[in-house]
XYZ file of N, CA and C in Angstrom:
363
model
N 13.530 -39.894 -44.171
C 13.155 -38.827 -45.076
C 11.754 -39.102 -45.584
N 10.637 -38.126 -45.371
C 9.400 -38.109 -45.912
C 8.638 -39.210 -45.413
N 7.232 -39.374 -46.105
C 6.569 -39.993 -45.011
C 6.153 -41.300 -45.712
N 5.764 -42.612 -45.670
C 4.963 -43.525 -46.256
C 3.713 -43.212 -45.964
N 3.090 -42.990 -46.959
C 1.379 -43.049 -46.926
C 0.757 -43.704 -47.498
N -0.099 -44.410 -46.645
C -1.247 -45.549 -47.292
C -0.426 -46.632 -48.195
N 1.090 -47.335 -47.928
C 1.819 -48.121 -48.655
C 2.085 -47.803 -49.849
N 2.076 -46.250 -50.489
C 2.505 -46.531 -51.478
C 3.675 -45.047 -51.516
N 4.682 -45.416 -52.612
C 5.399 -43.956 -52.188
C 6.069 -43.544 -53.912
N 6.917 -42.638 -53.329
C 7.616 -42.127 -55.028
C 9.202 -42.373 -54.211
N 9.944 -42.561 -55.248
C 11.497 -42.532 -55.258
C 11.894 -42.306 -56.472
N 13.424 -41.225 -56.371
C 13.772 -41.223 -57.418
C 15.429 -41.914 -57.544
N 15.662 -42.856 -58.697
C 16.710 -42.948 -58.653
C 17.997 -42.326 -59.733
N 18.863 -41.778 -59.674
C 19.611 -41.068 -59.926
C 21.212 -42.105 -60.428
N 21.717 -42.032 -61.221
C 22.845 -42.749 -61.765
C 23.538 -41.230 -62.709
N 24.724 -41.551 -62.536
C 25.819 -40.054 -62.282
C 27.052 -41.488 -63.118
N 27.777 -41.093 -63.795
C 29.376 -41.320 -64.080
C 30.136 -39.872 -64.921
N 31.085 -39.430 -63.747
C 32.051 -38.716 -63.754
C 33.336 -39.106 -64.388
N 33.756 -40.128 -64.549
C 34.660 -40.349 -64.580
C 35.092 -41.182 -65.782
N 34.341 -41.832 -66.209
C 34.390 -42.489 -67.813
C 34.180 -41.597 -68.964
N 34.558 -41.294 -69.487
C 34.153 -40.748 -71.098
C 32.993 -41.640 -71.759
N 32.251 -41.700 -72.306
C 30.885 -40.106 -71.910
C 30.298 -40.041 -70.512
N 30.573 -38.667 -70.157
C 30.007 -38.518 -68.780
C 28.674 -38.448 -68.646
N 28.079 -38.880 -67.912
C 26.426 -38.622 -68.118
C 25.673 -38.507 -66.617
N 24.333 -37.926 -66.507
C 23.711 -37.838 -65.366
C 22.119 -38.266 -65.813
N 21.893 -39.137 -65.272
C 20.432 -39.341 -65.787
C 19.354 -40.057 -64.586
N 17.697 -39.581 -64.117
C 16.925 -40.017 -63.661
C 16.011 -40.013 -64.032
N 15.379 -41.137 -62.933
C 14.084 -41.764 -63.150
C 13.347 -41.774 -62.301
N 12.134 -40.961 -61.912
C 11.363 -41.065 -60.722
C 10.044 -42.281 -60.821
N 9.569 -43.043 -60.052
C 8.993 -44.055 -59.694
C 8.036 -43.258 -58.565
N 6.364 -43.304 -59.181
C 5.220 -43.225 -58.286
C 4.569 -44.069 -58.208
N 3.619 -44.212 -56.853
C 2.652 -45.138 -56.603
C 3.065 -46.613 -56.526
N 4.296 -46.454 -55.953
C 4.778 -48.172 -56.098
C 5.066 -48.860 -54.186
N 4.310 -49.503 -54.043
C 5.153 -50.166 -52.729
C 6.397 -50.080 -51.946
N 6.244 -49.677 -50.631
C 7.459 -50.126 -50.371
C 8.715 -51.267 -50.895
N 9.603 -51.338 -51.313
C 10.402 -52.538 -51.666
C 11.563 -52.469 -51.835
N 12.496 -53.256 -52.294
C 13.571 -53.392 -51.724
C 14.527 -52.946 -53.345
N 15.516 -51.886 -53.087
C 15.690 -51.068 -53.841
C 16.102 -52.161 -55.838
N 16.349 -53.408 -55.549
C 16.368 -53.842 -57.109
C 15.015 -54.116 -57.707
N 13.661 -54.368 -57.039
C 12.985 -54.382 -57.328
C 12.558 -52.923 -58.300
N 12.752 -51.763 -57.269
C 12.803 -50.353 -58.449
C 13.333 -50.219 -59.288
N 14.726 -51.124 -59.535
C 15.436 -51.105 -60.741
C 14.399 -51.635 -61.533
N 14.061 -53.033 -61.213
C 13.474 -53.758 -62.608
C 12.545 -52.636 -62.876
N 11.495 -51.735 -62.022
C 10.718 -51.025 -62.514
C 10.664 -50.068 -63.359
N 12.245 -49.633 -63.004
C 12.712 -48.160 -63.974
C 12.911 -48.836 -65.282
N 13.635 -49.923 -65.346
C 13.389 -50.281 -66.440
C 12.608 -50.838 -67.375
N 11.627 -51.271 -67.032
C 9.962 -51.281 -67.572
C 9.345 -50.533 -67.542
N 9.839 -49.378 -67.226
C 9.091 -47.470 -67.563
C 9.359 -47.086 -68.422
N 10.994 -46.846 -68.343
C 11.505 -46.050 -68.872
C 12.868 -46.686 -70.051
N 12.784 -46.609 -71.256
C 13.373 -47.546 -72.409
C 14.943 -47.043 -72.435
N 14.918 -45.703 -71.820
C 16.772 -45.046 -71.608
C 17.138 -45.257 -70.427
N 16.687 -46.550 -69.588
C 17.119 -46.696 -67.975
C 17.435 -48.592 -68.577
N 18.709 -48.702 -68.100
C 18.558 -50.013 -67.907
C 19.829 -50.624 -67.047
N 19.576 -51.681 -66.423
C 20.939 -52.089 -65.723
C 20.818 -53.804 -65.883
N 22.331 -53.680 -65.498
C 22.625 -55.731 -64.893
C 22.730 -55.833 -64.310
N 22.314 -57.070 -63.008
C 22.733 -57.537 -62.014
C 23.160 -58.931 -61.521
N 24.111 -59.075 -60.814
C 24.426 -60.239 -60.532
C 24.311 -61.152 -59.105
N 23.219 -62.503 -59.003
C 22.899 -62.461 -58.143
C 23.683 -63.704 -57.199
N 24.548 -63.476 -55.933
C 25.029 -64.346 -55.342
C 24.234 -64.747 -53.831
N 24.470 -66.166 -54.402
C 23.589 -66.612 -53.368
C 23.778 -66.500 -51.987
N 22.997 -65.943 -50.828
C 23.001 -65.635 -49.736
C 23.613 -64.531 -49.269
N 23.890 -63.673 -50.798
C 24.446 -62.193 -50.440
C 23.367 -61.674 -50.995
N 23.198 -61.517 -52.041
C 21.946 -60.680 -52.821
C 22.445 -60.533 -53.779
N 21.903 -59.179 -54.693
C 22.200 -59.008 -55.856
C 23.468 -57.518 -56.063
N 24.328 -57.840 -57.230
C 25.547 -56.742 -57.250
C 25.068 -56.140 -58.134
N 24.935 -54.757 -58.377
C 24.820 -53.885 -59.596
C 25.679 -53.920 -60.951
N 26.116 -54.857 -61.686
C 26.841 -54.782 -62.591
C 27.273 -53.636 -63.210
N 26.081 -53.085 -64.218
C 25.917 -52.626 -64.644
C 25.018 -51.411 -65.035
N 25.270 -49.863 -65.143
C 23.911 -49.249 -65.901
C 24.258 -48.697 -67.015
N 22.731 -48.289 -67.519
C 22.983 -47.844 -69.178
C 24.017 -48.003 -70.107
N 24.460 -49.649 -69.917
C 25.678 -49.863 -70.508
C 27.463 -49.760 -69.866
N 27.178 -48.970 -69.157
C 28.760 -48.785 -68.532
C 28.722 -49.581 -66.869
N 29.617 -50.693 -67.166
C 29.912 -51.945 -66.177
C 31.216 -51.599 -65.537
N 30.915 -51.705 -63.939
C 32.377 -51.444 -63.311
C 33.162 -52.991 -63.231
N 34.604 -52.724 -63.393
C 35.527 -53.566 -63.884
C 36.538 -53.553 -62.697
N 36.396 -54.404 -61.580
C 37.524 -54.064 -60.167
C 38.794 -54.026 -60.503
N 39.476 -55.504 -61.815
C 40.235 -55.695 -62.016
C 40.556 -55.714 -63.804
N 41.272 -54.751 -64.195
C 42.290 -53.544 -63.529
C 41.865 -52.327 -63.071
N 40.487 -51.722 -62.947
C 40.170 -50.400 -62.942
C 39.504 -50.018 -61.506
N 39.187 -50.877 -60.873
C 38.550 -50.395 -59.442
C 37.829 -50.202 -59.914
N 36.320 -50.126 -60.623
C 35.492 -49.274 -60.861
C 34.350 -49.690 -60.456
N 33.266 -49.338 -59.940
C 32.227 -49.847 -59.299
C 31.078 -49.139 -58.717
N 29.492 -48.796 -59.043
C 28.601 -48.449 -58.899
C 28.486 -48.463 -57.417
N 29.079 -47.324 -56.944
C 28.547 -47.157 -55.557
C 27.034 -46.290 -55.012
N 26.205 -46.881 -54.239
C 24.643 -46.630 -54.142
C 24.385 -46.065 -52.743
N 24.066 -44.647 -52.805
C 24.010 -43.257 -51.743
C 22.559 -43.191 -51.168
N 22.267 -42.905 -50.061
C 21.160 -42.345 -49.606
C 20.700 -40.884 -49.968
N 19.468 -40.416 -49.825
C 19.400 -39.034 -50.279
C 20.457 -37.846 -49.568
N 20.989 -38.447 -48.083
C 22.081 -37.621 -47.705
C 23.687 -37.836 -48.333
N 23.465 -38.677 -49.701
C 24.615 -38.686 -50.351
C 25.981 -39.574 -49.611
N 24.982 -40.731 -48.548
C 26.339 -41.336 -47.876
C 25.766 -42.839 -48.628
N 27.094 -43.627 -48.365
C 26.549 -45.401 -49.069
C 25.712 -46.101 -47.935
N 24.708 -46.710 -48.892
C 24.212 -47.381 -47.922
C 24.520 -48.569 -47.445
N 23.651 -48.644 -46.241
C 24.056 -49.762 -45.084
C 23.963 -51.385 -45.673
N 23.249 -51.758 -46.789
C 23.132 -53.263 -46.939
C 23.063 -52.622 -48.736
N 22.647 -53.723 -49.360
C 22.834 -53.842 -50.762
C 21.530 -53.786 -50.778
N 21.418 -53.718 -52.498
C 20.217 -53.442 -53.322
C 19.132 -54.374 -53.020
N 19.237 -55.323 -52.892
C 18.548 -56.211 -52.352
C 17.973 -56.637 -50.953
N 18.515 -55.374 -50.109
C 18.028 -55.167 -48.762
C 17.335 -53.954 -48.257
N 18.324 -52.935 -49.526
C 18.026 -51.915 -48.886
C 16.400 -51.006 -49.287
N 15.631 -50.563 -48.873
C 14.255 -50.362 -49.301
C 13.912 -48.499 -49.287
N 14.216 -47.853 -50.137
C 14.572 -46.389 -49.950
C 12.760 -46.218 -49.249
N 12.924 -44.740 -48.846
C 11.647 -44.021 -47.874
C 11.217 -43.326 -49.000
N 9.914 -43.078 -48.859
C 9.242 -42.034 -49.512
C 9.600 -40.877 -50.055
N 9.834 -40.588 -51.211
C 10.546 -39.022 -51.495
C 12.031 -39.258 -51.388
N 12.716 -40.086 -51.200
C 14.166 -40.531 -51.288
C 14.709 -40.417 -52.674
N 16.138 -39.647 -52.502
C 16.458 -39.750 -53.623
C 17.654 -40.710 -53.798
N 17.610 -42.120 -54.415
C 18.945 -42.959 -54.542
C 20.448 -42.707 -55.570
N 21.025 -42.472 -55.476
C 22.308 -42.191 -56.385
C 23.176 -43.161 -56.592
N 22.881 -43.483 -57.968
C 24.151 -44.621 -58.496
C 24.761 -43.908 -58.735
N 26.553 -43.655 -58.470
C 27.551 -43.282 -58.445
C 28.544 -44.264 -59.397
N 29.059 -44.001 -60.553
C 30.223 -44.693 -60.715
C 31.503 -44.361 -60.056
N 32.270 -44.989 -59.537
C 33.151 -44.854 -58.389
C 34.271 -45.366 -58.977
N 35.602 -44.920 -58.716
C 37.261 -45.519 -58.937
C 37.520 -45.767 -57.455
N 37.800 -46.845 -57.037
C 38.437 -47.091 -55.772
C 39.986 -46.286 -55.745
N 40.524 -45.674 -54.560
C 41.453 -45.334 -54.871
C 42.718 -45.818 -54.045
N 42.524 -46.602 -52.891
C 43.283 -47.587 -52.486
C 42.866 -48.709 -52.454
N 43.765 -49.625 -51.845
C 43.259 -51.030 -51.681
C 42.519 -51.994 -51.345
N 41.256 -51.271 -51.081
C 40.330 -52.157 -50.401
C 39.274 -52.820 -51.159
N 38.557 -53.599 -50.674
C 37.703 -53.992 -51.621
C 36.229 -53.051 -51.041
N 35.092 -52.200 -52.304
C 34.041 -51.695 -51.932
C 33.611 -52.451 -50.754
């Protein structure tokens, strides 16, 4: 989706929870920033922007897990609940935050998610 020009691009990222009480939808678009690998845009959104913030947790030789945003943390056990992270065609992506590097004009979607059978995300 869209083009990289001259190394630098815009992305927007998008965080959505449906399903918790208070429901909320909120973004943050990011210009003029490098290609990079999508937690790096986190830390950025949140050194922009003072109503964007998240946690992450980092395991070694996996990368980093999304804990948390703007306060609301998914909880597997008892609730399944867990920040699932979409491409602009709204499917999950292929590696984690820490691999994955959105395209130019991409729009990313944090999803809070209820697992609804047994698997693990």
């Amino acid at each position: 989706m869209g083009s990289y020009l001259s190394g630098f691009c815009y992305v927007k990222l998008k965080i959505q929870n449906d399903i918790q009480p208070e429901h909320f939808e909120y973004s943050v678009t990011l210009w003029n920033l490098p290609k990079q690998p999508l937690i790096r845009l986190l830390e950025h959104a949140a050194d922009e922007d003072p109503h964007f913030k998240f946690t992450a947790t980092y395991f070694d030789g996996k990368g980093y897990f999304i804990d948390a945003i703007n306060g609301l943390a998914g909880e597997w056990d008892p609730d399944k609940t867990y920040w699932e992270i979409l491409d602009s065609d709204l499917k999950q992506i292929p590696v984690g935050a820490s691999s994955y590097k959105p395209c130019n004009g991409e729009v990313v979607t944090f999803n809070f998610k209820k697992e609804t059978d047994n698997k693990c995300p």
